[in-house]
Short mmCIF file of C-alpha atoms in Angstrom, two decimals:
data_model
loop_
_atom_site.label_atom_id
_atom_site.label_comp_id
_atom_site.label_asym_id
_atom_site.label_seq_id
_atom_site.Cartn_x
_atom_site.Cartn_y
_atom_site.Cartn_z
CA UNK A 1 25.37 -1.35 -16.59
CA UNK A 2 22.47 -3.67 -15.71
CA UNK A 3 21.34 -4.14 -13.01
CA UNK A 4 18.47 -6.78 -11.49
CA UNK A 5 15.74 -5.80 -10.73
CA UNK A 6 15.19 -7.43 -7.70
CA UNK A 7 18.35 -7.56 -5.46
CA UNK A 8 16.65 -7.10 -1.73
CA UNK A 9 13.29 -8.05 -0.43
CA UNK A 10 10.32 -5.14 -0.36
CA UNK A 11 9.77 -2.60 -2.32
CA UNK A 12 13.15 -2.23 -4.75
CA UNK A 13 14.51 1.68 -6.10
CA UNK A 14 15.39 -0.72 -9.83
CA UNK A 15 14.30 1.97 -12.41
CA UNK A 16 13.84 5.15 -10.24
CA UNK A 17 17.06 5.59 -8.30
CA UNK A 18 19.31 3.22 -9.95
CA UNK A 19 22.69 4.32 -7.14
CA UNK A 20 20.61 4.12 -4.64
CA UNK A 21 19.14 0.34 -5.50
CA UNK A 22 22.56 -0.51 -5.96
CA UNK A 23 23.53 0.88 -2.72
CA UNK A 24 19.81 -0.71 -1.05
CA UNK A 25 20.83 -4.51 -1.76
CA UNK A 26 23.78 -4.40 1.36
CA UNK A 27 22.21 -2.97 4.46
CA UNK A 28 18.57 -4.12 3.39
CA UNK A 29 20.55 -7.59 3.11
CA UNK A 30 21.47 -7.76 6.20
CA UNK A 31 18.63 -6.56 7.74
CA UNK A 32 16.80 -8.95 6.79
CA UNK A 33 19.28 -11.83 8.59
CA UNK A 34 18.56 -9.10 11.52
CA UNK A 35 14.48 -10.00 10.99
CA UNK A 36 14.87 -14.05 10.34
CA UNK A 37 16.33 -13.94 14.20
CA UNK A 38 13.60 -12.28 15.65
CA UNK A 39 11.19 -14.52 14.17
CA UNK A 40 13.54 -17.06 15.77
CA UNK A 41 12.64 -15.68 19.06
CA UNK A 42 9.34 -15.28 17.88
CA UNK A 43 9.12 -18.52 17.33
CA UNK A 44 10.07 -19.64 20.78
CA UNK A 45 7.71 -18.11 22.37
CA UNK A 46 5.47 -19.40 20.57
CA UNK A 47 6.62 -23.18 21.88
CA UNK A 48 6.73 -21.64 25.00
CA UNK A 49 2.64 -20.82 24.63
CA UNK A 50 2.21 -23.78 22.66
CA UNK A 51 3.15 -26.27 26.50
CA UNK A 52 2.06 -23.53 28.06
CA UNK A 53 -1.42 -22.75 27.25
CA UNK A 54 -2.96 -26.92 27.02
CA UNK A 55 -0.60 -28.07 30.09
CA UNK A 56 -0.05 -24.38 32.26
CA UNK A 57 -3.62 -23.48 32.77
CA UNK A 58 -3.60 -24.46 36.90
CA UNK A 59 -6.26 -23.42 38.55
CA UNK A 60 -6.21 -19.99 36.41
CA UNK A 61 -9.22 -18.94 33.02
CA UNK A 62 -8.39 -21.00 30.28
CA UNK A 63 -7.98 -19.82 27.04
CA UNK A 64 -11.30 -19.66 26.01
CA UNK A 65 -12.22 -18.14 28.60
CA UNK A 66 -10.22 -14.76 28.57
CA UNK A 67 -10.39 -14.04 24.91
CA UNK A 68 -12.46 -11.92 23.41
CA UNK A 69 -11.69 -12.89 19.56
CA UNK A 70 -13.69 -9.86 18.13
CA UNK A 71 -10.98 -7.21 19.70
CA UNK A 72 -8.61 -9.90 18.27
CA UNK A 73 -9.93 -9.40 14.82
CA UNK A 74 -10.42 -5.60 14.60
CA UNK A 75 -6.22 -5.60 15.54
CA UNK A 76 -6.09 -8.21 12.95
CA UNK A 77 -7.46 -5.53 10.05
CA UNK A 78 -6.04 -2.46 12.04
CA UNK A 79 -2.26 -4.03 11.54
CA UNK A 80 -3.04 -5.83 8.18
CA UNK A 81 -4.29 -1.42 6.10
CA UNK A 82 -1.66 -0.49 9.05
CA UNK A 83 1.07 -2.80 6.63
CA UNK A 84 -1.27 -1.74 3.13
CA UNK A 85 -1.05 2.05 3.81
CA UNK A 86 2.80 1.61 4.32
CA UNK A 87 3.17 -0.56 0.70
CA UNK A 88 1.99 3.10 -0.50
CA UNK A 89 3.89 5.32 1.24
CA UNK A 90 6.97 3.44 0.25
CA UNK A 91 5.82 3.34 -3.78
CA UNK A 92 4.87 7.14 -3.47
CA UNK A 93 8.20 7.88 -2.44
CA UNK A 94 9.72 5.62 -4.95
CA UNK A 95 7.83 6.87 -7.89
CA UNK A 96 6.77 10.81 -6.65
CA UNK A 97 9.59 11.61 -4.03
CA UNK A 98 6.19 13.64 -2.84
CA UNK A 99 7.13 14.61 0.98
CA UNK A 100 3.33 15.22 1.93
CA UNK A 101 1.61 12.00 0.19
CA UNK A 102 4.40 9.79 2.04
CA UNK A 103 3.78 11.81 4.90
CA UNK A 104 0.18 11.61 4.72
CA UNK A 105 0.38 7.63 3.91
CA UNK A 106 3.06 7.12 7.26
CA UNK A 107 0.63 8.89 9.56
CA UNK A 108 -1.79 6.71 8.87
CA UNK A 109 0.54 4.03 8.90
CA UNK A 110 0.86 5.59 12.12
CA UNK A 111 -2.25 6.13 13.44
CA UNK A 112 -3.37 2.54 13.52
CA UNK A 113 -0.30 1.07 14.47
CA UNK A 114 -1.38 3.75 17.78
CA UNK A 115 -4.68 2.06 17.30
CA UNK A 116 -3.52 -1.40 17.33
CA UNK A 117 -1.35 -0.93 20.82
CA UNK A 118 -4.29 0.62 22.02
CA UNK A 119 -6.22 -1.84 21.65
CA UNK A 120 -4.44 -4.68 22.93
CA UNK A 121 -3.91 -2.74 26.20
CA UNK A 122 -7.81 -2.40 26.59
CA UNK A 123 -7.32 -6.21 25.86
CA UNK A 124 -4.96 -6.59 29.13
CA UNK A 125 -6.62 -3.81 30.89
CA UNK A 126 -10.18 -6.46 31.09
CA UNK A 127 -8.32 -9.38 31.31
CA UNK A 128 -7.12 -8.25 34.50
CA UNK A 129 -10.07 -6.27 36.05
CA UNK A 130 -13.04 -8.94 34.12
CA UNK A 131 -11.28 -11.89 34.40
CA UNK A 132 -8.29 -11.95 37.57
CA UNK A 133 -6.34 -13.11 34.39
CA UNK A 134 -2.75 -11.53 35.50
CA UNK A 135 0.46 -12.69 34.65
CA UNK A 136 0.58 -14.42 37.40
CA UNK A 137 -2.26 -16.22 37.31
CA UNK A 138 -0.71 -19.27 35.16
CA UNK A 139 2.25 -20.45 33.27
CA UNK A 140 -0.60 -19.82 30.23
CA UNK A 141 -1.28 -16.21 30.94
CA UNK A 142 2.44 -15.82 31.94
CA UNK A 143 3.57 -17.38 28.32
CA UNK A 144 0.82 -15.78 26.75
CA UNK A 145 1.69 -11.96 28.02
CA UNK A 146 5.37 -12.57 27.34
CA UNK A 147 4.88 -13.40 23.36
CA UNK A 148 1.92 -11.01 22.53
CA UNK A 149 3.12 -8.44 24.78
CA UNK A 150 6.87 -8.83 22.88
CA UNK A 151 5.03 -8.68 20.00
CA UNK A 152 3.49 -5.25 20.98
CA UNK A 153 6.85 -4.34 22.11
CA UNK A 154 8.04 -4.72 18.88
CA UNK A 155 5.10 -2.53 17.29
CA UNK A 156 5.64 -0.10 19.63
CA UNK A 157 9.41 0.45 18.41
CA UNK A 158 7.67 0.29 15.10
CA UNK A 159 6.03 3.86 16.03
CA UNK A 160 8.16 5.70 17.06
CA UNK A 161 11.20 5.06 13.90
CA UNK A 162 8.31 5.45 12.16
CA UNK A 163 8.06 9.03 14.16
CA UNK A 164 11.86 9.54 13.91
CA UNK A 165 11.61 8.88 9.58
CA UNK A 166 9.24 11.53 9.72
CA UNK A 167 11.72 13.93 11.04
CA UNK A 168 14.28 12.63 8.60
CA UNK A 169 11.33 12.91 5.45
CA UNK A 170 11.22 16.71 6.56
CA UNK A 171 14.84 17.82 7.77
CA UNK A 172 16.46 15.74 4.79
CA UNK A 173 14.10 14.92 2.52
CA UNK A 174 14.38 11.73 0.30
CA UNK A 175 18.32 11.31 0.88
CA UNK A 176 19.63 7.96 0.01
CA UNK A 177 20.04 6.66 3.76
CA UNK A 178 17.04 8.13 4.56
CA UNK A 179 15.30 6.36 1.67
CA UNK A 180 17.00 2.74 2.79
CA UNK A 181 16.29 3.61 6.52
CA UNK A 182 12.35 4.21 5.98
CA UNK A 183 12.45 0.28 3.05
CA UNK A 184 14.04 -1.09 6.24
CA UNK A 185 11.30 0.20 8.60
CA UNK A 186 9.00 -1.41 5.38
CA UNK A 187 10.26 -5.21 6.06
CA UNK A 188 10.09 -4.28 10.01
CA UNK A 189 6.68 -3.34 9.57
CA UNK A 190 5.47 -6.16 7.15
CA UNK A 191 7.10 -8.97 8.91
CA UNK A 192 5.41 -8.17 12.40
CA UNK A 193 2.06 -8.34 10.20
CA UNK A 194 3.31 -12.02 9.76
CA UNK A 195 3.32 -12.62 12.85
CA UNK A 196 0.25 -11.13 14.24
CA UNK A 197 -0.94 -14.17 11.44
CA UNK A 198 0.31 -16.76 14.05
CA UNK A 199 -1.03 -14.75 17.20
CA UNK A 200 -4.19 -14.51 16.09
CA UNK A 201 -4.21 -18.05 14.68
CA UNK A 202 -2.53 -19.75 16.94
CA UNK A 203 -3.50 -17.92 20.26
CA UNK A 204 -6.53 -16.38 19.68
CA UNK A 205 -8.30 -18.68 17.09
CA UNK A 206 -6.68 -22.11 18.43
CA UNK A 207 -7.46 -21.08 22.54
CA UNK A 208 -11.38 -20.73 21.18
CA UNK A 209 -11.91 -23.48 19.65
CA UNK A 210 -10.23 -26.34 21.85
CA UNK B 1 -4.05 12.30 -3.41
CA UNK B 2 -3.08 14.53 -6.09
CA UNK B 3 0.93 14.84 -6.92
CA UNK B 4 2.78 17.26 -8.92
CA UNK B 5 4.82 14.71 -10.86
CA UNK B 6 7.81 15.45 -12.69
CA UNK B 7 7.58 16.48 -16.53
CA UNK B 8 10.37 14.22 -17.43
CA UNK B 9 8.98 10.69 -15.95
CA UNK B 10 8.78 7.29 -18.48
CA UNK B 11 5.56 5.99 -19.14
CA UNK B 12 6.99 2.80 -17.95
CA UNK B 13 7.66 4.64 -14.51
CA UNK B 14 4.04 5.10 -14.45
CA UNK B 15 3.05 1.72 -15.68
CA UNK B 16 5.88 0.02 -13.29
CA UNK B 17 3.85 2.19 -10.26
CA UNK B 18 0.43 0.86 -11.32
CA UNK B 19 1.72 -2.98 -11.28
CA UNK B 20 3.38 -2.31 -8.10
CA UNK B 21 -0.14 -0.71 -6.24
CA UNK B 22 -2.03 -3.60 -8.06
CA UNK B 23 -0.20 -6.34 -6.17
CA UNK B 24 -0.57 -4.47 -2.73
CA UNK B 25 -4.23 -4.53 -3.27
CA UNK B 26 -4.96 -7.77 -4.52
CA UNK B 27 -1.92 -8.75 -1.14
CA UNK B 28 -4.96 -6.73 1.34
CA UNK B 29 -7.71 -8.66 -0.79
CA UNK B 30 -6.42 -12.24 -0.12
CA UNK B 31 -4.79 -11.59 3.21
CA UNK B 32 -8.75 -10.33 4.36
CA UNK B 33 -10.29 -13.08 2.62
CA UNK B 34 -7.93 -15.02 4.28
CA UNK B 35 -8.42 -14.29 7.46
CA UNK B 36 -12.51 -13.04 7.36
CA UNK B 37 -12.42 -17.49 6.43
CA UNK B 38 -10.52 -17.67 9.70
CA UNK B 39 -12.91 -15.65 11.96
CA UNK B 40 -15.30 -17.64 9.76
CA UNK B 41 -14.58 -21.01 10.44
CA UNK B 42 -14.64 -20.28 14.79
CA UNK B 43 -17.35 -18.17 14.53
CA UNK B 44 -19.73 -20.07 12.34
CA UNK B 45 -18.37 -23.22 14.24
CA UNK B 46 -17.57 -24.37 10.62
CA UNK B 47 -15.20 -27.29 11.95
CA UNK B 48 -14.19 -28.31 15.00
CA UNK B 49 -11.16 -30.23 16.77
CA UNK B 50 -8.46 -31.61 15.07
CA UNK B 51 -10.07 -30.37 11.62
CA UNK B 52 -10.96 -27.14 12.62
CA UNK B 53 -7.66 -27.08 13.71
CA UNK B 54 -6.31 -28.26 10.38
CA UNK B 55 -7.95 -25.81 8.62
CA UNK B 56 -6.95 -22.92 10.49
CA UNK B 57 -3.14 -23.95 10.33
CA UNK B 58 -3.42 -24.15 7.04
CA UNK B 59 -5.16 -20.64 6.38
CA UNK B 60 -2.32 -18.98 8.60
CA UNK B 61 0.40 -20.91 6.63
CA UNK B 62 -1.34 -19.46 3.03
CA UNK B 63 -1.93 -15.88 4.27
CA UNK B 64 1.96 -15.89 5.89
CA UNK B 65 3.03 -16.79 1.82
CA UNK B 66 0.65 -14.19 0.90
CA UNK B 67 2.53 -11.29 2.34
CA UNK B 68 5.40 -12.69 1.92
CA UNK B 69 4.64 -12.52 -2.21
CA UNK B 70 2.95 -8.98 -2.32
CA UNK B 71 4.11 -7.19 0.50
CA UNK B 72 8.07 -8.54 1.23
CA UNK B 73 8.14 -9.17 -2.89
CA UNK B 74 9.93 -12.48 -2.46
CA UNK B 75 9.27 -14.81 -4.75
CA UNK B 76 10.76 -18.19 -7.16
CA UNK B 77 12.92 -16.14 -9.84
CA UNK B 78 16.78 -17.78 -9.56
CA UNK B 79 18.50 -14.20 -9.84
CA UNK B 80 17.52 -13.47 -6.25
CA UNK B 81 17.25 -16.52 -4.15
CA UNK B 82 19.01 -15.74 -1.10
CA UNK B 83 16.29 -13.96 0.84
CA UNK B 84 14.00 -16.79 -0.35
CA UNK B 85 17.06 -19.60 1.05
CA UNK B 86 16.83 -17.58 4.44
CA UNK B 87 13.20 -18.04 4.94
CA UNK B 88 13.01 -21.53 4.00
CA UNK B 89 16.77 -22.15 6.75
CA UNK B 90 14.76 -19.77 9.10
CA UNK B 91 11.35 -22.15 8.92
CA UNK B 92 13.49 -24.90 9.55
CA UNK B 93 15.36 -23.61 12.22
CA UNK B 94 11.51 -22.61 14.23
CA UNK B 95 10.53 -26.03 12.91
CA UNK B 96 13.29 -27.90 14.65
CA UNK B 97 13.40 -26.03 17.65
CA UNK B 98 9.31 -25.26 18.65
CA UNK B 99 8.59 -29.16 17.78
CA UNK B 100 11.33 -29.86 19.51
CA UNK B 101 9.67 -27.80 22.39
CA UNK B 102 6.18 -29.44 22.43
CA UNK B 103 7.48 -33.24 21.61
CA UNK B 104 9.56 -32.17 25.43
CA UNK B 105 7.38 -30.19 27.18
CA UNK B 106 3.99 -32.63 26.41
CA UNK B 107 6.50 -36.22 27.63
CA UNK B 108 7.55 -33.65 30.69
CA UNK B 109 3.88 -33.47 30.98
CA UNK B 110 2.81 -37.06 30.82
CA UNK B 111 5.24 -38.04 33.19
CA UNK B 112 4.28 -35.47 35.38
CA UNK B 113 0.94 -36.59 35.89
CA UNK B 114 -0.38 -38.28 38.83
#
């Protein structure tokens, strides 16, 4: 039987696990559809933010006064590196099925993700305490907290999912179902990094420039 | 990371693994370069006003494509275009919704001016 090498987004199992590869097409494509609808959610929040950050500042502080670009840059690096680490976790799963190396890469991914969420919470703390920039202050800040908060919530739920997958790997090993779940989590994680590109560009960099 | 490698592994699998690792490394390097470029535009005041926004938007677009290509492995091959089609359709919907929202709210804003 000849299978197409690539049936779905992300790492494909062709070559090392033909059976899993075939089973993956349907569930990964289904998850891909969910991710696209999730992107629509983010797009609406971006649109709201785009309108509010220009017209909704009211009496409150503007973007250039409250944003810390250094923190945004570090957050970008953390999320990018964690996306990269997840890629290597999946490759360790695909080619070696070695629990220890997969779990080690997942741990690295998770720590980078936790550091990212921690830095964002710290940003919020600084904004609220040093600049009195609470969500109630202006439409701009409501939209800002809603957009970045939704993203941070996605990352946090990804971290919970990651912890559950680590337990499943430890308990069940590389069962076909466990593999397919980890592959879906990888798509989720990479997609959140793509959304973050939009946030650091259109929220932080645009906000400070204009 | 040291791993025990199954003895019956085909040499082709090593080649394949090396190739897939390289894809992630290329993606990381390109993404780092694009991110650094975007922040440099603002930090070093390389551009200002509309030109800066246009360049930042372009860099973000390129970086999104890099992530899709090297991390999510979306490419242009004919055999598996469904996922690409879905992205393009989603992007179309996004453009309509975002530009429509921004347009209408901006228009409303102008009308509300005293």
